[in-house]
Every structure is written in structure tokens, then in C-alpha cells.
Amino acid sequence: MFQYFIRRILLMIPTFIACTIVVFLIIEVTPGGPFDQAIMSAQQQQQVSEAGGSGGGDKGGQQIPEEAKEALKKYFNLDKPLHLRYLYWFGNVMTGDFGESYKYSEPAITVISSRFPVSIYFGVIGFVLGYAVCIPLGLYKAIKHNSVFDISSSLLVFIGYAIPGFAFGALLLAIFGRQLGWFPIGGFRSEGWEYLGTWDKIVDQLHHTVLPIICYMIGSFATLTVIMKNSLMENLGQDYVRTAFAKGLTERRVIFIHALRNSLIPIVTGLGHAFGLLLAGSLLIEKTFGIPGIGMLQYETVLNRDYTVIMALTVIGVTIQLTGNIFSDLLYATVDPRIRFR
Amino acid sequence: MASPAANNAPTGAPKEQGKSTSLLQRRIKKFKSLKRGYYSFLIVLGLYAFSFILLFFINNKALVVHYNGEYYFPVFKEYVAAKTLGMTEDGDAPVNFRKLQAKFEQENGDNWLVMPPYPWDPDERDQETKIVDEAGETVNYPYPPSSIHWLGTDPSGRDVFARMAYGFRVSISFALLLTIINYSLGSALGGLMGYYGKKIDLFGQRLLEVWSNIPFFFLVLIVSSIIQPSFIILILLLSLFGWIGMSYLMRGEFLREKAKDYVSAAISLGASDRQIIFKHILPNSLTPIIATLPFAIIGGISTLVGLDYLGFGLQGKLPSWGEMLQIGNDNKEHLWLLLSPIGAMFITLLLMTFIGEALREAFDPKEYSRLR
């Protein structure tokens, strides 16, 4: 068991390297890649210093002399062959240096870490509320299988399947934000949040939280509820439940003490993967609500072709995913003693 | 050899008198008996078939023109110069058939034409309708819903209803094609790993681990923002990663089926690998394909909507719900711009979910027994 996880952790390394190589290659090979981007950003800086900041460089291709281009190439290691460039990049990453963002002229890691708290805030709340709603709901649906409640709540589940969270978010924003004015139309906090009193800060924050959280929950609502329901239904048909009934235990005790524990297994093992989602945020929902989290940063970096940040996000994303997988296995082995990894 | 399909038939399934039914026939019958799913299937199938003749119903070109004793069928033509149909003042510009119709009616002569019932093209800017509000001011785009534009127009004057209708065909075709490619690739590679096992399997699984951990949506965004893919290229791009899920399922199926007696029997009869894979195992391994198909299509539609919403999908090359959603989101004060694509998407996905649920029930039934 212990050996298995050591092996898994060691296997993370080649997987990690291979993943970054693939992304690195694809980015480098596509036209308009990092080199053009570096030139552009250098031009922009030049123009900014010349023209005092007005009108970023849209047409400045001719202004950079060849020698300067060569110097730039050298500076960004772009005169070296591809594999050496990857090695340079990889070496820097290992020392914690992800390079500087073309767009923000700050270290990429600073740009990313400033966005993380926002995504985690929504991720954690959505996650906790999602489980808090779906587990009891699935449970109750399983116990009252085929009742009016079960069938009518299935309708909600179908709706959850049929409408993507971000589309629902756009609708909520338009109706409750724009038309009725009950909620702010997006953003993480109001402008000037720092100057509010403590109580107002909390109210403002919650005010901005309600609609996005509904969307985060919609995404997992349908799947989670159905998993919970089916899992409990399956367990209720097992022999050990029959034995428990035969012993003369009450239905309440059989369901909540015996069957529930086992039926939570598939839910618990999903936690590991949810962990990844939690940190990565949701690009589409963050874009809809204008929430400046990791998802929004992904969108912006792609728009701006901010390659250093893109690579840094890739590294973080892959690492989170790989740890999430192992975490998920670990949970599986912990909650289900029948599982033995070798 | 007896039908291999009977191998994993549920025991005690009632047989009709006189003739035996195959497992597949029984499953299809079961699916048909699940009315909600079956009718949803018929509706989606009907709508999709209808979307291929949408040209004759929602279009700005006349179906038939009778002009100076001759018949024209402009609906099949890309371009008809205005002067050929007697609109000399428009010269070489394409004919505006709505205007031509009005002209013919005014002349009250022999000439006539038949317009499609809904005479707007999804990509056309409406430059002839003028709307005046109560205060007497001209209303700018977007026009609100009216009898002329059932669901109004978007901020660039294009008819929302026409875009929504054509978006249906684009969405379903996209998802269907993507699913077919994903499933073929996934089944082929997964089946290969499951059937041959050993080194191929080990090696394949390692590769898959790398491939499945690449942040692929992000990568698709990057590549798509650079190359501005066409319909087909976008599908190919997505299918680079989309086949992974199916390969796991098919690998499992092949691993399980390979160990069964009918395969041993086939081997001892001297069947080749190809025969065993295609004639014996594959027909018995179709359950995961069929049971997950509608959900894969839902995934495909959602992916396209998401990409278009972000502006990294078809990028305006074809009418799409995602683009409409993005326009609606940017113009929240005009609710119909948002409600139209969301409504269309919701109904389509809901029908798909019903189909999926019924197919799962028919092909992969879970029976729950309860003591109390």
C-alpha cells in the first residue's frame, strides 16, 4: 500500500515533465508564439517610453532594427534550439522562477498568486454548499424512491443537467442584477470595498457571492445528487442490509448507520478530483460574473498571449491535477477497506 | 454458434411465443416503451432532419420567381444580380427578394414570386425595417421581438430567430461529428489495449496518463485563439483529447469480454484476431457507446457553446448559440437576446437528457431490490 503511493508519487515526475513538454511544444510551434510576443511587448515598452503612454503599439513592426531583434532573441534565449529552451525554462521553474509576465511586467507567480484567493473563496463555498445540499437530497430521494418528492425533485436534476452553470449565471445576472437590481451585476467586490466598515464589507462580499455560488452549485448538483441516490439504493439491496433488518434493527438505524456509510464511498472519492476544480476555478463562470480569479486569468492570458503566465498556469494546473488523482486514490483506500492498491 | 448476444442476457427474460428476439431487439423494444425518452428521440430526430431543409423555410432568397415568362429558383443560387430580375436601380447588387416581392405586387402584372415563410437570413443585417417608438423616435438595433422579427434582432441587426434555428443544426452537427470521431478513436485505441493487453496495454496506459493530465480546455483556447479554426479543424482539435473517456470504457469492456467462453470458443475454432474483435467482441461491447451517446452529445454542444461564448470557437463563421449567448450577456438590458439562445439550448439539452436516461434504462439497467 505504502509502496503503491510512493510509486505513484514518483510516477508524477515523468508525467509532469511530459505534460509540460507537450504544452511547451504546442505553444512554441504555433505562429504568433512567444518570440513574436516578446518583440511586441518590447515594442510597446519602447513606444510607451517614447510617446508617453498613449496608444499601445499596434503598428510598430518596422521600428525595431535587426540588431535589437537579435539582442532580444538572445535575451529570451530564443536563438537556442527548442530542446535547450525547454531545459532552460524547466531549470528556472525548478528554482521557482516562472519568468516575467509580458502583460503585467511582474513575475508570473505574483500575478497568479494574487488571483488564487478569489477562486478558492468561490470554490470552497460552492463545494461545501454543494455537498451540503446534494447529500441529504440524494439520501432522501433514495429513501422515498418513486414518491412524489422523488419524481418532482428529479425534474430539478434534469434541469441541472440541461443548463450549463455559466448560461444560467448570465440569465440570473440579467434578471436579478440588471432588471430587478437586487444583486450587483458581477465583480468580486464593490469598488472602494477597502474603505467600508467591517459589517458593510461582509454584506457587500456576500451580496457579490450569492449569484455566482448558485452557478457553481448547478454544475455539480445533478451529478452529485444522482450519484448519492444510486449509491444508497444499491447498498439498500445488499445482503448486509438484509442481515441488519433480520437482526431486528430499526429502519432508521439500518439506513443511517449501516447503509449510509458505505454509500458515501463514491462521494468521498470524488473529493480528490473536486480539489482540482476548487483551485482552478471555473473559466466560464468567472468570465460571466467578471470575477478576477484563476479562470479569468486563464482567459486574459490567452487573449494577451502572455506565454510566461500560460506556462506557469499549466505547471500549477498539472500539479494540482496529479496531486488530486493521488489524493483521490488515498481517500478511496482510506474509506473503503476492501480496496487494496498494489 | 448461438447468437453471442444472448450471452449476457438477463435470466428469465420473457420470450415472445414462436420467435426468439435478440437482446438488441429486446432493448430497443424496452427503449420504445419508455415514452418520455422515445418521444424526445423522435422530436430531436425530426427537428434535426428538418434543419437540413431549413433553407426552404428560413431564408431571404425566394423559392420560385416567375419573371417575364421565365422561372428562377434563386434559393439554390449563391448570388443573383438584381438587374437580371428587373431591379435596374440596384444594378449588380444581390437581389433583395422582399423588395422585389413588394414591387411585383405593386405592378400587379404576370410576375410573381414565392418567399420562404420566414424571409430572413441568419447573417443578414435588416436595413429596411424602421421601427418608431411611442415618442416618435426611430429605434436602433437591437429591435425588440415583433411580427417581423419573431425574436427581435441582435445589436448588428441580424434576425435572432433565424440565427437560433440555424444554430440548432450547427450545434447538433458539431456535437454529433465530434462524438463519432471521439468514439471511433476511443473504441479503437481502448479496444486495442484491452484485447492485446500486456506491453501494448502498459505502454498505452502510461501514455494515456500523460495525455489525460494535459489541461486540454486551456490548450484548445490557446491554439484556437491563434489559428482561428474552421468547423472541421475545431472538431479535430477537440477530438485530440476527447477520445480518452471512451477508451477507458472500451478497454474495460474488451478486457472483460475477452475472458468469456464464447471468445475461447471462437479462438479454438480458429478465428483470426480481426474476426474475434469485430464479429464477436465488438457487438457485445456496444453498451457503453449507446448508453453514453446522448450525454456525449450534450457535452459536445456545451463545449461549442462555451468556446463560442469565450470567442474562441467558430468565431462568427457560422451562426452559433454560444456567440448569441455572449451577445446577450453583453446586452443584458435586452432580455430576449439572452433568453433565445438559453431557451434553445435548454430545450435541446433537456430532450437529450431524456433520451440518455431512457437509453441507459434500456441498455444498462440497474435493478434495485429493497426489503422495505
XYZ file of C-alpha atoms in Angstrom, chain B:
372
model
C -22.759 -20.799 -32.882
C -25.624 -19.340 -30.950
C -26.029 -15.622 -31.011
C -23.272 -14.287 -28.788
C -25.589 -11.508 -27.736
C -27.577 -13.973 -25.690
C -24.543 -14.483 -23.546
C -25.169 -11.705 -21.098
C -28.920 -11.633 -21.393
C -30.731 -11.236 -18.127
C -32.077 -14.577 -17.000
C -35.743 -15.247 -17.241
C -36.472 -12.560 -19.779
C -39.829 -13.391 -21.284
C -39.691 -14.591 -24.851
C -42.431 -13.990 -27.292
C -44.135 -17.139 -28.390
C -42.826 -18.738 -31.507
C -39.989 -16.413 -32.334
C -36.929 -15.574 -30.335
C -35.844 -11.990 -30.048
C -32.261 -10.903 -29.798
C -31.028 -8.922 -26.855
C -30.701 -5.872 -29.046
C -34.298 -6.182 -30.243
C -35.483 -6.539 -26.684
C -33.518 -3.490 -25.619
C -34.884 -1.403 -28.453
C -38.362 -2.526 -27.526
C -37.687 -1.513 -23.962
C -36.442 1.873 -25.131
C -39.580 2.395 -27.177
C -41.694 1.582 -24.162
C -40.055 4.415 -22.201
C -42.278 7.067 -23.662
C -40.562 10.204 -22.430
C -37.198 9.205 -23.821
C -38.589 7.710 -27.011
C -40.693 10.739 -27.904
C -37.777 13.030 -27.111
C -35.729 10.946 -29.502
C -38.364 11.274 -32.226
C -38.612 15.037 -31.667
C -34.853 15.581 -31.830
C -34.534 13.322 -34.858
C -37.395 15.137 -36.584
C -36.039 18.578 -35.791
C -32.567 17.636 -36.954
C -33.882 16.208 -40.222
C -35.999 19.326 -40.635
C -32.951 21.545 -40.046
C -31.499 20.274 -43.320
C -34.373 21.725 -45.308
C -34.448 24.872 -43.204
C -33.249 26.664 -46.323
C -36.791 26.463 -47.691
C -38.354 27.888 -44.554
C -35.972 30.460 -43.136
C -34.088 32.307 -45.825
C -34.034 35.664 -47.580
C -33.965 34.219 -51.087
C -37.173 33.486 -52.974
C -38.035 29.834 -53.569
C -39.521 30.444 -57.016
C -39.536 33.583 -59.127
C -41.693 33.934 -62.202
C -40.319 36.843 -64.164
C -41.131 37.743 -67.785
C -42.367 34.242 -68.507
C -39.314 32.515 -67.075
C -38.873 30.590 -63.833
C -35.940 31.128 -61.485
C -35.035 29.173 -58.347
C -32.777 31.609 -56.503
C -32.842 29.586 -53.274
C -30.297 27.229 -54.856
C -28.073 30.049 -56.056
C -25.409 31.798 -54.094
C -25.988 35.099 -55.835
C -28.451 36.603 -58.280
C -27.745 40.074 -59.666
C -30.612 42.491 -59.095
C -30.728 43.658 -62.714
C -31.445 40.174 -64.077
C -34.797 40.290 -62.293
C -35.585 43.813 -63.418
C -34.421 45.741 -60.387
C -32.270 48.020 -62.511
C -31.689 50.605 -59.783
C -29.803 48.006 -57.676
C -27.576 47.002 -60.596
C -25.124 44.208 -59.762
C -26.003 44.049 -56.085
C -27.685 40.847 -54.936
C -31.460 40.882 -55.220
C -33.458 41.876 -52.213
C -36.341 39.486 -52.720
C -38.576 41.081 -50.103
C -38.312 44.342 -52.034
C -38.840 42.507 -55.323
C -41.962 40.875 -53.934
C -43.356 44.276 -52.977
C -42.516 45.576 -56.437
C -44.215 42.680 -58.201
C -47.317 43.145 -56.075
C -47.365 46.836 -56.899
C -47.060 46.188 -60.623
C -49.850 43.646 -60.349
C -48.586 42.007 -63.546
C -47.731 38.458 -64.549
C -44.637 38.351 -62.406
C -44.762 36.685 -59.025
C -42.501 35.017 -56.515
C -42.770 32.744 -53.517
C -40.782 33.653 -50.436
C -39.913 31.258 -47.630
C -42.382 31.603 -44.716
C -39.771 33.374 -42.638
C -37.880 35.621 -45.078
C -34.697 36.417 -43.138
C -31.182 35.083 -43.490
C -29.249 34.443 -40.255
C -26.291 36.535 -41.433
C -28.264 39.387 -42.949
C -28.495 42.854 -41.420
C -32.019 44.163 -41.577
C -31.655 47.542 -43.266
C -35.234 48.037 -44.408
C -37.372 47.718 -41.295
C -37.734 51.012 -39.467
C -39.225 50.940 -36.021
C -40.600 54.031 -34.347
C -41.403 54.149 -30.646
C -44.293 55.989 -28.967
C -42.333 59.220 -28.741
C -41.821 59.144 -32.498
C -38.103 58.382 -32.305
C -36.528 55.766 -34.530
C -35.433 52.692 -32.610
C -31.894 51.478 -33.262
C -30.686 47.875 -33.236
C -31.352 45.637 -31.480
C -35.003 45.552 -32.490
C -37.349 44.027 -29.919
C -39.409 40.971 -30.886
C -42.215 41.774 -33.310
C -44.270 40.130 -36.017
C -41.467 40.899 -38.476
C -38.631 39.564 -36.331
C -40.182 36.987 -34.023
C -37.357 37.155 -31.520
C -36.053 40.580 -32.471
C -32.625 41.315 -33.874
C -29.211 41.435 -32.291
C -27.163 44.651 -31.960
C -25.881 44.304 -35.529
C -29.396 43.874 -36.927
C -29.349 40.130 -37.583
C -32.533 38.160 -37.010
C -32.342 36.265 -33.714
C -34.910 33.604 -34.609
C -33.120 32.711 -37.844
C -29.780 32.537 -36.042
C -31.271 30.381 -33.335
C -32.779 27.955 -35.837
C -29.591 27.627 -37.873
C -27.621 27.398 -34.639
C -29.518 24.201 -33.845
C -28.170 22.477 -36.932
C -24.663 23.734 -36.295
C -24.763 22.630 -32.648
C -26.121 19.157 -33.275
C -23.912 18.517 -36.313
C -20.870 19.669 -34.400
C -21.618 17.518 -31.375
C -22.565 14.510 -33.480
C -19.435 14.619 -35.599
C -17.242 15.230 -32.569
C -18.837 12.299 -30.746
C -18.451 9.980 -33.718
C -14.745 10.785 -34.030
C -14.163 10.590 -30.274
C -15.979 7.282 -30.012
C -14.250 5.724 -33.014
C -10.829 6.754 -31.779
C -11.606 5.817 -28.191
C -13.076 2.429 -29.093
C -10.241 1.578 -31.458
C -7.458 2.509 -29.072
C -9.214 1.310 -25.925
C -10.203 -1.944 -27.588
C -6.664 -2.467 -28.800
C -5.268 -2.029 -25.317
C -7.914 -4.256 -23.789
C -7.634 -7.007 -26.385
C -3.892 -7.286 -26.759
C -3.061 -6.362 -23.164
C 0.483 -6.886 -21.950
C 3.030 -4.417 -23.236
C 0.656 -2.523 -25.502
C -1.683 -2.018 -22.583
C 1.053 -0.989 -20.175
C 2.581 1.436 -22.640
C -0.804 2.787 -23.675
C -1.864 3.371 -20.115
C 1.299 5.343 -19.390
C 0.761 7.486 -22.469
C -2.865 7.984 -21.520
C -1.891 9.152 -18.089
C 0.208 11.907 -19.613
C -2.352 12.780 -22.257
C -5.267 12.909 -19.824
C -3.448 15.238 -17.445
C -2.789 17.927 -20.015
C -5.007 20.924 -19.291
C -6.755 20.456 -22.562
C -9.519 23.068 -22.496
C -6.878 25.691 -21.814
C -4.745 24.333 -24.631
C -7.687 24.375 -27.032
C -8.267 28.015 -26.108
C -4.654 28.873 -26.840
C -4.485 27.082 -30.173
C -7.941 28.261 -31.210
C -7.110 31.876 -30.429
C -4.093 31.630 -32.720
C -5.285 29.618 -35.704
C -8.979 30.638 -35.741
C -10.154 27.153 -36.640
C -12.887 26.214 -39.091
C -15.750 23.876 -38.173
C -13.793 20.733 -39.053
C -10.479 21.874 -37.590
C -12.185 22.738 -34.308
C -13.691 19.250 -34.148
C -10.329 17.634 -34.876
C -8.692 19.817 -32.255
C -11.210 18.797 -29.611
C -11.089 15.137 -30.583
C -7.344 15.070 -29.882
C -8.298 14.811 -26.234
C -11.979 13.893 -26.328
C -11.480 10.182 -27.006
C -9.843 9.411 -23.666
C -13.039 8.768 -21.708
C -14.380 6.252 -24.195
C -11.047 4.439 -24.413
C -11.209 3.626 -20.688
C -14.700 2.212 -21.051
C -13.904 0.149 -24.140
C -10.678 -1.139 -22.678
C -12.667 -2.407 -19.728
C -15.277 -3.999 -21.975
C -12.657 -5.759 -24.086
C -10.772 -6.976 -21.039
C -13.968 -8.451 -19.637
C -15.355 -9.929 -22.845
C -12.013 -11.418 -23.870
C -12.123 -13.729 -20.865
C -15.552 -15.119 -21.705
C -16.243 -18.574 -23.065
C -17.564 -17.550 -26.447
C -14.233 -15.911 -27.225
C -12.349 -19.042 -26.228
C -14.713 -20.973 -28.447
C -14.042 -18.638 -31.341
C -10.297 -18.917 -30.800
C -10.428 -22.713 -30.760
C -12.450 -22.618 -33.962
C -9.501 -20.807 -35.484
C -10.971 -17.337 -35.825
C -8.469 -14.604 -36.547
C -7.918 -11.652 -34.236
C -9.790 -9.439 -36.645
C -12.805 -11.726 -36.711
C -12.837 -12.029 -32.935
C -12.565 -8.274 -32.424
C -15.113 -7.159 -34.983
C -17.542 -10.059 -35.176
C -17.540 -11.392 -31.652
C -16.384 -8.898 -29.052
C -17.403 -5.566 -30.568
C -21.118 -6.343 -30.919
C -21.124 -7.325 -27.264
C -19.292 -4.201 -26.157
C -21.625 -1.592 -27.538
C -23.420 -0.888 -24.279
C -21.098 1.913 -23.095
C -21.249 3.503 -26.529
C -25.014 3.574 -26.768
C -25.729 4.365 -23.137
C -23.402 7.374 -23.054
C -24.096 8.708 -26.547
C -26.686 11.383 -25.675
C -24.543 12.603 -22.801
C -21.538 12.879 -25.101
C -23.671 14.945 -27.473
C -24.720 17.170 -24.581
C -21.033 17.564 -23.780
C -20.260 18.452 -27.390
C -22.999 21.071 -27.572
C -21.917 22.587 -24.270
C -18.278 22.681 -25.333
C -19.102 24.516 -28.536
C -21.336 26.949 -26.663
C -18.599 27.542 -24.097
C -15.903 28.097 -26.702
C -18.082 30.419 -28.760
C -19.140 32.254 -25.638
C -15.496 32.994 -24.892
C -14.904 33.930 -28.522
C -12.535 31.028 -29.228
C -14.864 28.738 -31.151
C -16.171 29.149 -34.679
C -15.592 32.894 -34.308
C -18.548 34.085 -36.305
C -18.095 31.696 -39.250
C -21.442 30.018 -38.559
C -24.471 31.036 -36.514
C -23.904 29.684 -33.042
C -25.706 29.696 -29.713
C -22.520 30.487 -27.824
C -21.972 33.673 -29.761
C -25.624 34.627 -29.238
C -25.200 33.984 -25.536
C -22.162 36.222 -25.446
C -24.050 38.983 -27.267
C -26.960 38.535 -24.855
C -24.617 38.721 -21.895
C -23.111 41.938 -23.201
C -26.573 43.458 -23.707
C -28.360 42.431 -20.548
C -30.970 45.167 -20.884
C -32.404 43.344 -23.929
C -33.512 40.143 -22.300
C -34.678 38.393 -25.478
C -31.098 38.282 -26.712
C -30.247 36.119 -23.737
C -33.464 34.144 -23.436
C -33.429 32.936 -27.049
C -30.143 31.001 -27.026
C -30.614 29.813 -23.444
C -34.126 28.614 -24.248
C -32.981 26.812 -27.379
C -30.089 25.213 -25.563
C -32.188 24.270 -22.571
C -34.865 22.534 -24.601
C -32.328 20.679 -26.736
C -30.258 19.526 -23.795
C -33.344 18.564 -21.810
C -34.600 16.373 -24.654
C -31.126 14.847 -24.926
C -31.107 14.121 -21.202
C -34.462 12.366 -21.500
C -33.121 10.258 -24.361
C -29.975 9.474 -22.429
C -31.856 8.426 -19.351
C -34.152 6.144 -21.329
C -31.264 4.592 -23.297
C -29.420 3.914 -20.079
C -32.529 2.344 -18.612
C -32.951 0.139 -21.684
C -29.335 -0.833 -22.317
C -27.701 -0.730 -18.929
C -30.488 -1.323 -16.435
C -29.799 -1.245 -12.728
C -32.239 -3.207 -10.691
C -32.663 -2.231 -7.116
C -34.220 -4.646 -4.724
C -35.348 -3.450 -1.364
C -36.509 -5.311 1.624
C -38.602 -2.444 2.909
